[in-house]
XYZ file of C-alpha atoms in Angstrom:
386
model
C -2.878 -15.242 -5.693
C -0.988 -17.466 -3.588
C -0.876 -20.765 -4.516
C 0.135 -23.066 -1.404
C 3.313 -23.929 -0.317
C 5.284 -26.779 -1.801
C 8.677 -27.669 -0.924
C 10.380 -26.811 -4.076
C 8.521 -23.538 -3.828
C 10.361 -23.176 -0.439
C 13.548 -24.407 -1.647
C 14.131 -22.522 -4.917
C 16.065 -18.714 -3.832
C 14.352 -15.515 -4.346
C 14.144 -14.476 -7.796
C 14.695 -10.846 -6.913
C 14.954 -9.659 -10.894
C 12.248 -8.159 -12.698
C 11.573 -9.708 -15.597
C 11.076 -7.830 -18.911
C 7.694 -7.944 -19.061
C 7.501 -6.522 -15.108
C 9.985 -4.052 -16.532
C 7.349 -3.144 -19.706
C 4.784 -2.901 -16.570
C 7.101 -0.282 -15.201
C 7.244 1.478 -18.234
C 3.126 1.938 -19.293
C 2.694 2.481 -14.888
C 5.043 5.372 -15.578
C 4.326 7.274 -18.982
C 0.928 6.703 -17.405
C 1.757 8.348 -14.180
C 3.984 11.261 -16.012
C 1.645 12.318 -18.705
C -1.512 12.231 -15.583
C -0.111 11.697 -12.055
C 3.148 13.879 -11.679
C 3.874 14.923 -8.210
C 2.334 18.681 -8.994
C -0.593 17.727 -10.514
C -0.785 15.295 -6.691
C -0.335 18.718 -5.266
C -2.674 20.894 -7.263
C -5.657 18.099 -5.955
C -4.157 17.488 -2.848
C -7.016 20.067 -1.070
C -9.689 18.942 -3.805
C -11.966 16.900 -0.937
C -12.008 14.223 -3.425
C -10.837 11.273 -1.779
C -9.090 10.098 -4.939
C -8.627 11.096 -8.536
C -11.326 9.827 -10.673
C -9.368 10.120 -13.369
C -6.157 8.661 -13.219
C -7.720 5.466 -11.553
C -10.340 4.166 -14.182
C -7.067 4.881 -16.762
C -4.773 2.417 -14.303
C -6.901 0.025 -13.334
C -9.786 -0.294 -16.426
C -7.746 0.843 -18.996
C -4.174 -0.838 -18.003
C -6.008 -3.427 -16.136
C -3.720 -3.512 -13.435
C -6.731 -3.646 -10.380
C -6.855 -7.323 -11.461
C -3.225 -8.667 -11.445
C -4.061 -10.651 -8.727
C -6.788 -11.834 -9.167
C -6.854 -15.628 -11.804
C -8.161 -15.311 -15.381
C -11.045 -17.880 -14.829
C -12.873 -15.195 -12.519
C -12.260 -11.930 -14.514
C -8.252 -10.420 -13.991
C -5.047 -11.095 -15.257
C -4.067 -14.250 -12.994
C -0.096 -12.539 -12.760
C 1.267 -12.279 -9.173
C 2.232 -10.487 -6.164
C 5.552 -9.549 -9.103
C 4.248 -7.636 -11.343
C 2.026 -5.708 -8.222
C 4.501 -4.679 -6.549
C 5.883 -3.448 -9.677
C 2.984 -1.092 -9.912
C 3.102 -0.217 -6.954
C 6.648 1.271 -6.645
C 5.863 2.847 -9.551
C 2.783 3.967 -7.332
C 4.562 5.479 -4.577
C 6.831 7.275 -6.476
C 4.539 9.521 -7.960
C 2.417 9.117 -4.250
C -0.375 8.639 -6.864
C -3.842 9.577 -4.763
C -5.635 6.041 -6.147
C -6.869 3.024 -3.816
C -4.964 0.827 -5.291
C -3.448 -0.926 -1.944
C -6.808 -0.966 -0.610
C -8.837 -1.969 -3.070
C -6.599 -4.259 -5.973
C -4.587 -5.244 -3.364
C -6.829 -5.326 0.007
C -10.430 -5.916 -0.815
C -9.108 -8.031 -3.718
C -6.578 -10.396 -1.945
C -10.178 -10.723 0.791
C -12.233 -12.059 -0.851
C -9.795 -14.816 -2.470
C -9.825 -15.973 0.731
C -13.734 -16.812 0.346
C -15.471 -19.765 -2.091
C -14.809 -17.671 -5.574
C -16.606 -20.519 -6.557
C -20.268 -18.229 -4.801
C -21.299 -15.946 -6.666
C -22.128 -13.913 -3.738
C -17.919 -13.705 -4.172
C -17.012 -14.235 -7.919
C -19.368 -11.192 -8.915
C -17.427 -8.256 -6.593
C -14.209 -9.800 -7.189
C -14.865 -10.085 -10.882
C -15.791 -6.214 -10.870
C -12.773 -5.123 -9.058
C -10.550 -6.785 -10.850
C -11.939 -5.056 -14.212
C -12.059 -1.947 -12.048
C -15.801 -1.447 -12.320
C -16.254 -1.035 -8.598
C -14.134 0.031 -5.580
C -13.497 -1.723 -2.512
C -11.889 -1.550 0.708
C -11.418 -3.960 3.458
C -13.450 -2.264 6.356
C -10.251 -2.252 9.157
C -8.361 0.945 10.747
C -5.526 1.066 8.289
C -3.146 0.208 11.107
C -4.275 -3.280 11.483
C -1.144 -5.923 11.501
C -1.880 -9.138 10.213
C -2.506 -11.641 12.990
C -3.880 -9.166 14.871
C -7.668 -11.315 14.717
C -11.232 -11.223 14.025
C -13.140 -7.522 14.685
C -15.497 -7.604 17.631
C -17.008 -4.168 16.769
C -19.422 -5.278 14.401
C -22.311 -7.405 15.099
C -24.277 -9.022 13.580
C -28.567 -9.126 13.473
C -31.324 -10.567 11.218
C -30.522 -14.250 9.723
C -30.364 -16.101 6.094
C -28.714 -14.158 3.312
C -30.056 -10.199 4.566
C -28.826 -10.258 8.160
C -28.543 -6.242 9.722
C -24.984 -5.068 10.348
C -24.442 -2.927 12.951
C -21.318 -1.262 14.946
C -18.589 1.261 13.951
C -14.576 0.908 12.697
C -12.421 3.508 12.571
C -9.621 5.144 10.389
C -9.980 2.624 7.278
C -7.980 3.709 4.184
C -10.481 3.899 1.006
C -13.575 3.333 1.986
C -14.144 6.975 0.894
C -15.349 7.012 -2.411
C -15.168 2.630 -2.086
C -18.612 1.007 -3.911
C -18.114 -1.921 -1.580
C -17.201 -2.402 2.221
C -15.612 -6.006 3.131
C -16.769 -5.923 6.745
C -15.493 -8.422 9.172
C -17.695 -9.107 11.827
C -18.591 -11.712 14.922
C -20.229 -13.713 13.091
C -18.239 -13.386 9.193
C -17.475 -11.326 6.297
C -20.233 -9.697 5.016
C -20.716 -7.655 2.365
C -22.386 -3.971 2.190
C -23.492 -1.535 -0.381
C -21.282 1.396 0.730
C -24.158 3.822 -0.859
C -26.447 1.388 0.530
C -29.336 1.996 3.483
C -27.509 2.404 7.691
C -24.016 3.366 6.184
C -22.374 6.178 6.883
C -18.746 7.187 6.127
C -17.300 10.159 8.131
C -13.482 11.029 6.669
C -11.569 12.765 9.516
C -8.350 14.490 9.262
C -5.796 12.214 7.921
C -2.197 13.045 7.626
C -1.489 11.668 3.784
C -3.761 13.785 2.329
C -3.365 11.125 -1.445
C -4.416 8.269 1.016
C -7.655 9.737 3.232
C -9.066 7.446 6.083
C -12.594 7.831 7.068
C -15.478 5.909 10.162
C -17.920 3.936 9.034
C -20.766 3.968 10.626
C -23.048 1.211 10.065
C -26.964 0.924 11.267
C -28.590 -2.362 10.444
C -26.855 -2.193 6.872
C -27.695 -4.807 5.244
C -25.255 -7.485 4.256
C -24.683 -10.607 1.914
C -22.838 -13.110 3.760
C -19.322 -14.158 2.081
C -17.811 -16.616 4.630
C -18.307 -17.908 8.238
C -15.540 -17.089 11.270
C -12.946 -18.825 10.723
C -12.602 -19.075 6.593
C -13.287 -14.913 7.223
C -10.753 -15.030 9.237
C -7.731 -16.501 7.430
C -8.971 -14.583 4.821
C -8.573 -10.733 6.398
C -5.445 -12.330 7.754
C -4.228 -13.467 3.567
C -4.976 -10.201 3.039
C -3.350 -8.159 5.871
C -0.111 -10.555 5.330
C -0.168 -9.358 1.158
C -0.516 -5.692 1.833
C 2.243 -5.233 4.380
C 4.177 -7.492 2.225
C 3.478 -4.822 -1.313
C 3.161 -1.521 0.727
C 7.443 -2.682 1.038
C 6.893 -1.996 -2.337
C 4.932 1.259 -2.747
C 7.554 2.573 0.142
C 10.606 1.705 -1.661
C 9.279 4.187 -4.224
C 8.329 7.005 -2.293
C 11.688 6.331 -1.107
C 14.298 5.974 -4.544
C 12.207 9.311 -5.631
C 13.591 11.094 -2.992
C 16.531 9.665 -3.179
C 16.920 10.899 -6.951
C 15.129 13.875 -6.145
C 17.315 14.892 -3.283
C 20.473 13.779 -5.932
C 19.256 15.823 -8.734
C 18.588 18.862 -6.789
C 21.990 18.943 -4.883
C 23.434 18.266 -8.398
C 21.526 21.568 -9.598
C 21.378 24.624 -6.395
C 25.040 26.129 -6.171
C 26.527 27.790 -3.419
C 29.790 29.167 -2.942
C 30.388 29.056 -7.068
C 30.174 24.865 -6.947
C 27.193 22.623 -6.560
C 25.449 22.112 -2.832
C 25.625 18.332 -3.490
C 30.003 18.477 -3.878
C 29.985 19.866 0.165
C 31.255 16.196 1.382
C 29.229 16.322 4.525
C 26.161 15.960 2.555
C 27.989 13.779 -0.756
C 28.123 11.598 2.990
C 24.629 11.394 3.950
C 23.244 11.056 0.617
C 25.668 7.876 0.048
C 23.575 6.626 3.021
C 20.797 7.538 2.351
C 21.731 5.008 -1.541
C 23.121 1.504 1.080
C 19.473 1.754 3.385
C 17.646 2.369 -0.264
C 19.436 -0.875 -1.989
C 19.006 -2.938 0.411
C 14.868 -1.566 1.162
C 14.769 -2.528 -3.022
C 15.707 -6.689 -1.679
C 13.929 -7.453 0.861
C 10.958 -5.448 -0.317
C 11.106 -7.467 -3.858
C 11.869 -10.933 -1.586
C 8.695 -10.110 -0.079
C 6.692 -9.875 -3.072
C 8.937 -13.074 -4.585
C 7.121 -15.048 -1.346
C 4.400 -14.009 -1.763
C 3.706 -14.782 -5.591
C 5.631 -18.362 -5.714
C 3.782 -18.921 -1.830
C 7.411 -19.453 -0.184
C 7.318 -20.962 3.570
C 9.356 -17.864 4.627
C 6.364 -15.539 3.896
C 5.960 -14.261 6.697
C 9.353 -13.726 7.755
C 9.874 -11.944 4.517
C 7.047 -10.130 5.194
C 8.167 -8.393 8.140
C 11.731 -8.398 7.403
C 10.631 -6.050 4.795
C 7.312 -3.904 6.941
C 10.733 -3.289 9.679
C 13.391 -1.934 7.093
C 11.414 -0.422 3.946
C 9.054 1.684 6.051
C 11.847 3.233 7.860
C 13.595 4.063 5.111
C 10.971 5.983 3.463
C 10.497 7.970 6.062
C 14.447 9.164 6.467
C 14.287 9.379 2.311
C 12.085 11.668 2.861
C 13.048 13.661 5.909
C 16.343 13.811 4.013
C 14.554 14.924 0.734
C 13.238 17.861 3.168
C 16.207 19.326 4.897
C 18.651 18.529 1.722
C 16.285 20.982 -0.228
C 16.186 24.299 2.263
C 14.058 25.989 2.497
C 12.391 25.075 -0.356
C 11.484 22.007 1.084
C 9.778 23.729 3.523
C 7.040 24.830 1.550
C 3.540 24.157 0.520
C 4.492 24.536 -3.393
C 7.212 22.207 -3.760
C 5.691 18.047 -3.103
C 8.479 17.146 -0.773
C 5.383 17.133 1.895
C 3.579 15.017 0.082
C 6.054 12.276 0.112
C 6.864 12.955 3.896
C 3.827 12.256 4.936
C 2.747 9.021 2.164
C 6.157 7.377 4.491
C 4.986 8.223 7.567
C 1.711 7.353 7.158
C 2.754 4.324 5.728
C 5.199 3.447 8.643
C 1.679 3.281 10.852
C -0.171 1.758 8.046
C -0.781 -2.766 8.333
C 1.941 -2.888 11.623
C 4.538 -0.150 12.922
C 7.812 -2.161 12.425
C 8.236 -1.907 16.059
C 5.347 -4.397 15.316
C 6.645 -6.443 12.638
C 10.579 -6.838 14.586
C 8.325 -8.333 17.536
C 6.333 -10.756 14.791
C 9.770 -11.535 12.951
C 11.553 -12.364 16.658
C 8.509 -15.451 17.707
C 9.456 -16.763 13.318
C 12.848 -17.263 13.795
C 12.295 -18.315 17.778
C 14.458 -15.234 18.185
C 14.322 -15.074 23.157
C 13.225 -11.145 23.755
C 13.998 -9.219 26.259
C 12.839 -10.371 29.641
C 10.262 -8.935 31.782
């Protein structure tokens, strides 16, 4: 997905505008979600117990080919980049769509791209994920930030091509409903059949009903080696960095929907013979939120462009995006609930789904505080002395 940094790429200014092709992709994904993934239908399926909307996922991943955007053509993908993937995530955020796009098409796919793609053990599952024929999940806690280091809670016994993995990983997003688990262990990275022997996936109570998490327990589960310790660490770090940078686009989509829906509602809801949105106090709150969402759009786009071009400033761009967009999405969702008055507090209105997605995503792949600390180190900004 990410070409090696080059002097020319690093020196080029970021392109924050969307191309015509990207707008066409956005229109296609939005049309699909309007017909098959509207917030009302997401709300209806939120307590169904399904890990994700399988029909919507098939249409999005296989039908439209978005699962393989990050994968080169020769490896079975679409040969696009993080810019197009960010557009898809913006639209999925606007719909709080219950599909494993971030966990499978971004985190799992990027992890495999960091391995030796000339090896059949890597190329085969990568092509299956890119084609939407299988769903993958990276078996790390959802809260894991980029650069967190190698996991130590899964051990490997045996040798050769079929080692046995044992251990437990908590709060794994996308594990429920996945076909393939990518498991970082003490001796490298392994592919494990999610429905195979020695694998138990236990759903746990999740704040975000549209992105369930689960506990993965491995008891001498057969695994296929994908990469040794050094390459595995680099592949997982690259995946977490890409995931954090692209998650900002999903958070942007959440914030945009909340702002637009609130402006629409306050323009229609009347009190004392006039729309409630005409009161100065509410206009100021919405204007302030519009400015924050506009800024979030810029930093999220900058992160996506940096990932796509392999900019030398990618880590900085991702840290800025995650330090800012998570909090903006939460604030937009809170304003949405509050300015809808009583209707925003009801279970029947989808506002609570957006607030839960925003709060969950704020903790995913590193909190805003964690990314601010990372940003301070990256730009050599000294922090407070102990």
